[in-house]
Amino acid sequence: MSRVRLLSDTLASQVAAGEVIERPASVVKELVENSIDAEARSIEVMIRRGGISLIRVTDDGIGMDRDDALLCLERHATSKIRTAADLVTVATLGFRGEALPSIASISRFRLTTREKEAVAGTEVLVAGGRIETVRDGGEAPGTQIEVRSLFYNLPARRKFLRSENTETRNIEHQLNLQAIGHPDIAFSLVRDERVVFQLPATKALRDRIRDLMGSELVARLLEVEPAKTKLRVSGFIGQAGVSRASRAQQFVFVNGRAIESPVIGAALKEGYHTALMKGQFPVTFLFVELDPAEVDVNVHPAKREVRFRDPAGVREAVVAAIRRTLESDRRSWQEQFRAPAAGDVPFVRPTHAIKASNDDAQPGFPIEMRAPAVTDNRFEPNEERRPVAEHQFRILGILNKLYVLMENAEGLVLVDQHAAHERILFEELRRRMEEKGVPSQRLLLPQVIELAPRDAEWIERNLATLQKMGLGVEEFGRHTFKLESLPPFLSGAEPGRLLQDVIDSLKSASNSSSPLRLGEEMIAKTVCRHAVKANDLLRQPEVEKLIRDLLECELPYCCPHGRPTMIQISLGELEKKFGRKV
Ligand code: ADP
Ligand code: MG
């Protein structure tokens, strides 16, 4: 008895919808992408009850004639590709011809559309995939699609929906992606009859980000430095020290398509390296453009992922772009704010301090080290209370044996002594490593250490790097090594444990990193324990030196793990706290 049967079109669409349409946000994504492909200049989205009760997307794009309005609801109907060759170079966001029939098969669906020159438009009503009404309609040129009662005929699916708030957040995120990817299109979102945002079209990505995310974030973004490579990386990234606990503000576009890419995600992390705290994610609005033949966009039903032909090349280009941008930011502020006449007086740009306030900082604050009288290791209040001139810092004292309190024209600056010392040590060791290697001290008793085979293999591969780091390790038989010398700052450590520590903490990081990277990683992970302990009471000249050294660092505003070294609390913020200002 034969058992194989063809699925009905409706059922086939519902099955396809299972992949393409996971939740209301997927509907929004597909409809908005269609509007973008239809050359819309303005896209309005309205949702009710997290998109479950209603999603309506209205555009002013090219519209469709009656035939197309009916055909677009068939499976595999698309105007965007014709041949397999087109698929290789596809420049539109859509190409699968699956979204509209899928959505129409799992909702109560209404399409109205009109071409610009047409006398009349078309209205099509569909329920659960069955066309119920076709008539003249469609007022303004463009297309409007209404999706009501999503999953009404798939109760199992409906059960998987999250709360209305969660679904709304997903929709908002989806629209953020589209809006950032297409600043030249006006977007609006209305949620339960309230306007969430209304974004005017703009040529400048920066303006779009500001309209969406606020000027405080924009003030802390850097424009990606261009490079002459085949693969173009552009957009904006957060300054060192700007990060989030999730990927929610990690926007990545490949050839204009918002995607999630482990390759690029890893590259971002590597690019930021020590400017990022563990478990934190960088803030990026990154656009990667490359020859369409170099990426396969047809690997994910929701087109959320892509496959690169040369992932290593993409990774390299992104890492280089991030490093170049962070580096040039550091150079530019050093040049800009370093006063040649002031000799050794260092400067800091306080926008880099992680600000506790919303007030915008002014750039350029040289440090002033007026030595307050010192007695008994403690800071006396400064006698001469001259007002702090613009561009100057004055050390006020130490809080809780840990935080250096400073005053500048803007208000209060707190420096975490421990984090500051870590940053200074880190950069010093890295410099030495890059130059001629970290000096090494011979151990009185060389240690012979036997390692697990996998660890032994790792050590063998990285011997040169370890030696540059001042770890005198040599092979001494099968899986056995002799440790003869250590850098002075590790002299207190127990050599066997230390080597195992180094292996454990670096093994995972080292798969693809360069020797220099590995060295950096190792310094970051070891200096921590050797930096000034939080409650070491520093004498005043030591504090001054600490602050000077910190401000001389390449990245003074965060420790090697990306935690902030300084925080600015503005006078405005204090005034608010004391109720002087409302
Ligand atoms: P795809 O986008 O992969 O082609 P869809 O099912 O999303 O498949 O859409 C099918 C076709 O319907 C599109 O190729 C396009 O020609 C037409 N279409 C869909 N939405 C719009 C719109 N907003 N404006 C004009 N045409 C549209
Ligand atoms: Mg589409």
CSV table of N, CA and C and ligand atoms in Angstrom, one decimal, residues 30 33-34 37 80 94-95 99 303, ligand 2:
chain,number,residue,atom,x,y,z
A,30,GLU,N,10.2,40.2,7.6
A,30,GLU,CA,9.9,39.8,6.2
A,30,GLU,C,9.2,41.0,5.5
A,33,GLU,N,11.5,44.0,5.0
A,33,GLU,CA,12.5,43.7,4.0
A,33,GLU,C,11.8,43.8,2.6
A,34,ASN,N,10.6,43.3,2.5
A,34,ASN,CA,9.9,43.4,1.2
A,34,ASN,C,9.7,44.9,0.8
A,37,ASP,N,13.0,46.2,-0.3
A,37,ASP,CA,13.2,45.8,-1.7
A,37,ASP,C,12.3,46.5,-2.7
A,80,LYS,N,12.4,38.5,-7.6
A,80,LYS,CA,13.8,39.0,-7.3
A,80,LYS,C,14.9,38.1,-7.9
A,94,GLY,N,15.2,39.9,0.0
A,94,GLY,CA,14.4,38.7,-0.2
A,94,GLY,C,14.9,38.0,-1.5
A,95,PHE,N,14.5,36.7,-1.6
A,95,PHE,CA,14.8,36.0,-2.8
A,95,PHE,C,14.2,34.6,-2.8
A,99,ALA,N,8.0,34.2,2.1
A,99,ALA,CA,7.5,34.9,3.2
A,99,ALA,C,6.0,35.1,3.2
A,303,LYS,N,17.2,33.8,6.8
A,303,LYS,CA,18.3,34.6,6.2
A,303,LYS,C,19.0,35.4,7.2
B,2,MG,MG,10.4,38.8,1.0
